[in-house]
Amino acid sequence: MTPRPPLKLRLDGGALVANWNWLAAQSGAAACGAAVKANAYGLGAREVVALLSAAGCNQFFVAHWGEAAAIADLVPPAQIAVLNGLDADDPADVLQIGAVPVLNTPLQIARWKAAGGGVCHVMLDSGINRLGIGSEQLDETLFDGLDIDILLSHLASADEDVAQNSRQLGTFSDMARGVKSKRKSLANSAGIMLGPDYHFDLTRPGLSLYGGIARPEMVEHIKPVVQPQASVLQVRDVPAGSLVGYNATYETAAPTRVATLAIGYADGYWRGFSCQGHVTFDGQRLPVIGRVSMDLLLVDANTAPHLAEGDWVDVGFDLLSASALSGMSQYELLTGIGHRSERMWV
Ligand SMILES: *Cc1c(COP(=O)(O)O)cnc(C)c1O
């Protein structure tokens, strides 16, 4: 028997599906896929893929082949695209899994051809200068003999209103013009909100499926999916003038009921929440006091006189404000949280 961890990650499957449906509607005539790399941004790729597949999603993006293998029994493997492409050791495994590589470099293209070819995807770099074929690498013969399903590119700054977005759109359109493919795809979560010009045939949201607010237009529509919960390990009354936590960064101004919770930075509740974050219990907001420890978190429980050892609290994890408070991106918050938690889909 495995002991149950003292913290939980409540995951709202209904909200996940509602977010995908909303993003699919915003994608207009384009189909809507799902980025499920990094274990679906930390939520659990198997559950996410099963839920989204049942909702009608039929194109999934992972970064690694191991991530493809981990979900290849849940959907037709041809629906899984591997963003990092093909490295020297891959071809034999790749053919077995049946997932489809996103070819990013001329060398990856050569490897795919040497391994027998077949349906693939191709990434064009339209200006992020990260992964993909650059315009200076395009030549007439590069894609000869490839059977390209999705021709894609990735936006660097779709979460901002900057000229780079339309520049990338123009570059992608120019680069794609001479390349034969079944489908084209450019937009991530934020890119969907830039309008129909950015949608092409397929959109690829990740962050906003999981409750991330990629652009302000989403605030009213995207539902939170992830709710961390921690158990109370100790509650103690300390007098005014008590120093709380590592390095005494907090001193109680009044007699304070200090509650110690079983969550810390090792669980992705980062040090940036020290003296900034909060938890809720019984409708009361209990502020974090002192430094976040590795496994422990201290809160001022003066407004919750009934809080006791063994109770559970909701840890404040509204992604927009948590990001502002902690200095971490919404992506880092999601992928960091809850590795030691019991995941509970509701
Ligand atoms: C991660 C990723 C996405 C999803 O991006 P979000 O900003 O999370 O919506 C889409 N496309 C590519 C190539 C990615 O790497």
Coordinates of C-alpha atoms and ligand atoms in Angstrom, one line a residue:
M1 CA 0.0 0.0 0.0
T2 CA 1.3 3.5 -0.9
P3 CA 0.7 6.1 1.8
R4 CA -1.4 8.9 0.6
P5 CA 0.4 12.2 0.2
P6 CA -0.6 15.1 2.4
L7 CA -1.4 17.3 -0.6
K8 CA -3.8 16.9 -3.5
L9 CA -4.2 18.4 -6.9
R10 CA -7.9 18.7 -7.7
L11 CA -8.3 18.8 -11.5
D12 CA -11.6 19.8 -13.0
G13 CA -12.2 17.7 -16.2
G14 CA -15.4 19.7 -17.0
A15 CA -13.4 22.9 -17.0
L16 CA -10.7 21.4 -19.2
V17 CA -13.2 20.3 -21.8
A18 CA -15.1 23.6 -21.6
N19 CA -11.8 25.5 -22.2
W20 CA -11.0 23.3 -25.2
N21 CA -14.6 23.8 -26.6
W22 CA -14.2 27.6 -26.2
L23 CA -10.8 27.7 -27.8
A24 CA -12.2 25.5 -30.6
A25 CA -15.0 27.9 -31.2
Q26 CA -12.6 30.8 -31.2
S27 CA -10.5 29.0 -33.8
G28 CA -13.4 29.5 -36.2
A29 CA -13.2 27.2 -39.2
A30 CA -9.8 25.8 -38.1
A31 CA -9.7 22.5 -36.2
C32 CA -8.4 22.8 -32.6
G33 CA -5.7 20.5 -31.3
A34 CA -4.0 20.3 -27.9
A35 CA -0.5 20.7 -26.7
V36 CA 0.0 17.9 -24.1
K37 CA 3.7 18.0 -23.7
A38 CA 5.4 17.9 -20.3
N39 CA 2.7 15.6 -19.0
A40 CA 0.0 18.0 -20.2
Y41 CA 1.7 20.9 -18.4
G42 CA 1.9 18.8 -15.2
L43 CA -1.8 17.8 -15.1
G44 CA -1.4 14.2 -16.3
A45 CA -1.3 13.6 -20.1
R46 CA -3.2 10.4 -20.0
E47 CA -6.3 11.9 -18.3
V48 CA -6.1 15.0 -20.4
V49 CA -5.8 13.1 -23.7
A50 CA -8.7 10.8 -22.8
L51 CA -10.9 13.7 -21.9
L52 CA -10.1 15.9 -24.9
S53 CA -10.2 13.0 -27.3
A54 CA -13.7 12.1 -26.0
A55 CA -14.6 15.8 -26.5
G56 CA -13.6 15.6 -30.2
C57 CA -9.9 16.7 -30.2
N58 CA -8.0 14.6 -32.7
Q59 CA -4.5 16.2 -32.9
F60 CA -2.1 16.2 -29.9
F61 CA 1.4 17.7 -29.6
V62 CA 4.1 16.3 -27.3
A63 CA 7.8 17.3 -27.1
H64 CA 9.4 13.9 -26.6
W65 CA 8.9 10.4 -28.1
G66 CA 8.5 9.0 -24.6
E67 CA 5.6 11.3 -24.1
A68 CA 4.1 10.0 -27.4
A69 CA 4.6 6.4 -26.2
A70 CA 2.9 7.2 -22.9
I71 CA -0.4 8.1 -24.7
A72 CA -0.2 6.0 -27.9
D73 CA -2.7 3.5 -26.6
L74 CA -5.3 6.2 -26.0
V75 CA -5.7 7.7 -29.5
P76 CA -4.6 6.6 -33.0
P77 CA -0.8 7.3 -32.8
A78 CA -1.0 9.2 -36.1
Q79 CA -2.8 11.9 -34.1
I80 CA 0.3 12.5 -32.0
A81 CA 2.9 15.0 -33.3
V82 CA 6.4 15.0 -31.7
L83 CA 7.6 18.6 -31.6
N84 CA 11.3 18.0 -30.9
G85 CA 11.5 15.9 -34.1
L86 CA 13.9 13.1 -34.8
D87 CA 17.3 12.7 -33.3
A88 CA 20.0 10.2 -34.4
D89 CA 18.8 7.4 -32.1
D90 CA 15.2 7.7 -32.8
P91 CA 14.1 6.2 -36.2
A92 CA 13.5 2.6 -35.1
D93 CA 11.5 3.5 -32.0
V94 CA 9.6 6.1 -33.9
L95 CA 8.3 3.8 -36.5
Q96 CA 7.1 1.5 -33.8
I97 CA 5.2 4.1 -31.8
G98 CA 3.4 5.4 -34.9
A99 CA 3.5 9.0 -33.8
V100 CA 4.5 11.6 -36.4
P101 CA 7.6 13.6 -36.0
V102 CA 7.8 17.4 -36.5
L103 CA 10.9 17.7 -38.7
N104 CA 12.8 20.8 -37.6
T105 CA 16.1 20.8 -39.4
P106 CA 17.5 19.6 -42.8
L107 CA 19.3 16.9 -40.9
Q108 CA 16.1 15.7 -39.3
I109 CA 14.5 15.7 -42.8
A110 CA 17.4 13.6 -44.1
R111 CA 17.0 11.2 -41.2
W112 CA 13.3 10.8 -41.9
K113 CA 14.0 10.1 -45.6
A114 CA 16.7 7.6 -44.7
A115 CA 14.4 5.8 -42.3
G116 CA 11.8 5.3 -45.1
G117 CA 9.9 8.5 -44.9
G118 CA 6.1 8.6 -44.8
V119 CA 3.8 11.1 -43.3
C120 CA 5.5 13.8 -41.3
H121 CA 5.1 17.3 -40.1
V122 CA 7.5 20.2 -40.8
M123 CA 8.3 23.2 -38.6
L124 CA 9.2 26.5 -40.3
D125 CA 10.9 29.2 -38.2
S126 CA 9.1 32.4 -39.0
G127 CA 11.0 34.5 -36.5
I128 CA 11.2 32.9 -33.0
N129 CA 14.7 31.5 -33.9
R130 CA 14.2 28.5 -31.8
L131 CA 13.2 25.3 -33.7
G132 CA 12.4 25.0 -37.4
I133 CA 13.7 25.5 -40.9
G134 CA 14.8 29.1 -41.4
S135 CA 14.0 31.0 -44.6
E136 CA 17.7 30.9 -45.6
Q137 CA 17.5 27.1 -45.5
L138 CA 14.6 26.7 -47.8
D139 CA 15.4 25.4 -51.2
E140 CA 13.4 23.7 -53.9
T141 CA 14.6 20.2 -53.1
L142 CA 14.6 20.2 -49.3
F143 CA 11.1 18.8 -49.0
D144 CA 11.3 16.5 -52.1
G145 CA 9.8 13.1 -51.3
L146 CA 8.2 14.2 -48.0
D147 CA 4.6 13.6 -47.3
I148 CA 3.9 16.6 -45.2
D149 CA 0.7 16.6 -43.1
I150 CA 1.0 19.7 -41.0
L151 CA 3.3 22.6 -41.9
L152 CA 3.7 24.7 -38.8
S153 CA 5.4 27.6 -37.3
H154 CA 5.3 29.1 -33.8
L155 CA 4.6 32.6 -32.6
A156 CA 7.1 34.2 -30.2
S157 CA 5.0 37.0 -28.7
A158 CA 1.3 36.2 -29.4
D159 CA 0.5 37.2 -25.8
E160 CA 1.6 40.8 -26.6
D161 CA 0.3 43.3 -29.1
V162 CA 3.5 43.8 -31.0
A163 CA 4.5 44.0 -34.6
Q164 CA 6.4 40.7 -34.4
N165 CA 3.0 38.9 -34.7
S166 CA 2.1 40.2 -38.1
R167 CA 5.7 39.9 -39.2
Q168 CA 5.7 36.2 -38.3
L169 CA 2.4 35.8 -40.0
G170 CA 3.8 37.3 -43.2
T171 CA 7.0 35.3 -43.0
F172 CA 5.1 32.0 -42.4
S173 CA 2.7 32.7 -45.3
D174 CA 5.7 33.5 -47.6
M175 CA 7.7 30.5 -46.6
A176 CA 4.7 28.2 -46.8
R177 CA 3.7 29.3 -50.3
G178 CA 5.9 26.8 -52.2
V179 CA 5.6 23.9 -49.8
K180 CA 3.0 21.2 -50.3
S181 CA 1.2 20.1 -47.1
K182 CA -2.3 18.9 -46.1
R183 CA -2.7 21.5 -43.3
K184 CA -1.0 24.6 -41.9
S185 CA -0.9 25.7 -38.3
L186 CA 0.5 28.7 -36.5
A187 CA -1.5 29.7 -33.4
N188 CA -0.9 28.6 -29.8
S189 CA -3.4 29.7 -27.1
A190 CA -2.6 33.4 -27.4
G191 CA -2.4 33.2 -31.2
I192 CA -6.0 32.1 -31.4
M193 CA -7.1 35.5 -30.1
L194 CA -5.1 37.3 -32.8
G195 CA -7.9 36.5 -35.2
P196 CA -8.8 34.4 -38.3
D197 CA -5.7 35.3 -40.2
Y198 CA -3.7 33.4 -37.7
H199 CA -5.9 30.2 -37.6
F200 CA -5.0 28.4 -40.9
D201 CA -6.3 24.8 -40.7
L202 CA -5.4 23.9 -37.1
T203 CA -4.7 25.7 -33.8
R204 CA -2.5 24.3 -31.0
P205 CA -3.5 25.7 -27.6
G206 CA -1.8 24.4 -24.5
L207 CA -1.7 26.9 -21.6
S208 CA -5.3 28.0 -21.8
L209 CA -6.7 24.5 -21.9
Y210 CA -5.3 24.2 -18.4
G211 CA -6.7 27.5 -17.2
G212 CA -3.9 29.8 -18.2
I213 CA -4.9 33.3 -19.3
A214 CA -2.8 33.8 -22.3
R215 CA -4.4 37.1 -23.3
P216 CA -6.7 39.5 -21.4
E217 CA -9.6 38.7 -23.8
M218 CA -9.7 35.2 -22.2
V219 CA -10.3 36.3 -18.6
E220 CA -14.1 35.9 -18.7
H221 CA -14.1 32.6 -20.6
I222 CA -11.2 30.4 -19.5
K223 CA -12.1 28.4 -16.4
P224 CA -9.6 27.3 -13.8
V225 CA -8.7 23.6 -13.9
V226 CA -6.1 23.2 -11.2
Q227 CA -6.7 23.6 -7.5
P228 CA -3.9 22.5 -5.1
Q229 CA -4.9 21.5 -1.6
A230 CA -2.7 20.9 1.4
S231 CA -3.4 19.3 4.8
V232 CA -2.8 21.1 8.1
L233 CA 0.0 19.5 10.1
Q234 CA 0.0 21.8 13.1
V235 CA -1.8 24.8 14.5
R236 CA -0.2 26.9 17.3
D237 CA -0.9 30.3 18.9
V238 CA 2.2 32.4 19.2
P239 CA 2.5 35.8 20.9
A240 CA 3.0 39.2 19.3
G241 CA 6.7 39.7 18.3
S242 CA 7.2 36.1 17.3
L243 CA 9.6 35.4 14.3
V244 CA 8.1 33.1 11.8
G245 CA 9.9 30.8 9.4
Y246 CA 13.4 30.7 7.9
N247 CA 15.5 33.8 8.4
A248 CA 12.8 35.5 10.4
T249 CA 11.4 37.4 7.4
Y250 CA 8.0 37.8 9.3
E251 CA 7.3 39.1 12.8
T252 CA 3.8 38.8 14.2
A253 CA 2.4 42.2 15.1
A254 CA -0.3 40.6 17.3
P255 CA -1.0 37.2 18.9
T256 CA -1.2 34.9 15.9
R257 CA -2.6 31.4 15.2
V258 CA 0.1 30.0 12.9
A259 CA -1.0 27.0 10.8
T260 CA 1.7 24.8 9.2
L261 CA 0.6 23.2 5.9
A262 CA 2.1 20.3 4.0
I263 CA 3.1 22.1 0.8
G264 CA 6.4 23.8 -0.2
Y265 CA 8.7 24.8 -3.0
A266 CA 9.5 21.1 -3.6
D267 CA 5.8 20.9 -4.7
G268 CA 6.1 23.8 -7.0
Y269 CA 4.7 26.3 -4.5
W270 CA 7.7 28.6 -5.1
R271 CA 9.6 30.8 -2.7
G272 CA 8.1 33.9 -4.5
F273 CA 4.9 33.2 -2.6
S274 CA 6.6 33.9 0.7
C275 CA 4.6 36.6 2.6
Q276 CA 2.6 37.0 -0.7
G277 CA 0.3 34.0 -1.3
H278 CA -2.7 32.9 0.5
V279 CA -4.9 29.8 1.2
T280 CA -8.6 29.6 1.9
F281 CA -10.5 27.7 4.5
D282 CA -14.2 27.9 5.2
G283 CA -14.4 31.0 3.0
Q284 CA -11.7 32.8 4.9
R285 CA -8.5 34.0 3.2
L286 CA -5.4 33.1 5.3
P287 CA -2.2 34.9 4.2
V288 CA 1.1 33.2 3.8
I289 CA 3.6 34.4 6.4
G290 CA 7.3 34.0 6.4
R291 CA 9.3 32.0 3.8
V292 CA 8.0 29.0 1.9
S293 CA 10.0 26.0 3.0
M294 CA 10.8 22.9 1.0
D295 CA 7.8 20.9 2.3
L296 CA 6.0 23.3 4.5
L297 CA 4.0 26.5 4.4
L298 CA 3.0 28.9 7.2
V299 CA -0.2 30.9 7.2
D300 CA -1.9 33.3 9.6
A301 CA -5.1 31.5 10.7
N302 CA -6.5 34.2 13.0
T303 CA -9.6 34.4 10.9
A304 CA -10.2 30.7 11.0
P305 CA -10.5 29.8 14.7
H306 CA -11.8 26.3 13.9
L307 CA -8.9 25.3 11.6
A308 CA -7.3 22.2 13.1
E309 CA -4.7 19.5 12.4
G310 CA -5.9 17.2 9.7
D311 CA -8.1 19.8 7.9
W312 CA -7.5 20.6 4.2
V313 CA -7.1 24.1 2.7
D314 CA -7.3 25.3 -0.8
V315 CA -4.0 26.9 -1.9
G316 CA -4.6 30.2 -3.8
F317 CA -3.5 29.3 -7.4
D318 CA -5.4 31.8 -9.6
L319 CA -2.8 31.7 -12.4
L320 CA -2.8 35.4 -13.3
S321 CA -2.4 36.7 -9.8
A322 CA -0.2 33.8 -8.7
S323 CA 2.1 34.7 -11.6
A324 CA 2.2 38.3 -10.6
L325 CA 2.9 37.5 -7.0
S326 CA 5.5 34.8 -7.5
G327 CA 7.3 36.2 -10.5
M328 CA 6.9 32.9 -12.3
S329 CA 5.1 32.5 -15.6
Q330 CA 1.8 30.7 -15.7
Y331 CA 3.6 27.9 -17.6
E332 CA 6.1 27.5 -14.9
L333 CA 3.4 27.5 -12.2
L334 CA 1.4 24.8 -14.0
T335 CA 4.4 22.5 -14.8
G336 CA 5.9 22.9 -11.4
I337 CA 2.9 22.3 -9.2
G338 CA 2.0 19.0 -7.6
H339 CA 4.5 16.4 -8.5
R340 CA 4.2 14.9 -5.0
S341 CA 0.4 15.4 -5.0
E342 CA -2.4 12.9 -5.3
R343 CA -4.1 14.0 -8.5
M344 CA -7.8 13.9 -8.2
W345 CA -10.0 14.5 -11.3
V346 CA -13.4 15.7 -10.6
Ligands
LIG1 C1 3.9 24.5 -26.3 C2 3.5 24.8 -27.7 C3 2.2 25.2 -28.1 C4 1.2 25.5 -27.1 O1 1.5 26.8 -26.6 P1 0.6 27.6 -25.5 O2 1.3 28.9 -25.4 O3 0.8 26.8 -24.2 O4 -0.8 27.6 -25.9 C5 1.9 25.2 -29.4 N1 2.9 25.0 -30.4 C6 4.2 24.7 -30.1 C7 5.1 24.4 -31.2 C8 4.5 24.5 -28.7 O5 5.8 24.2 -28.4

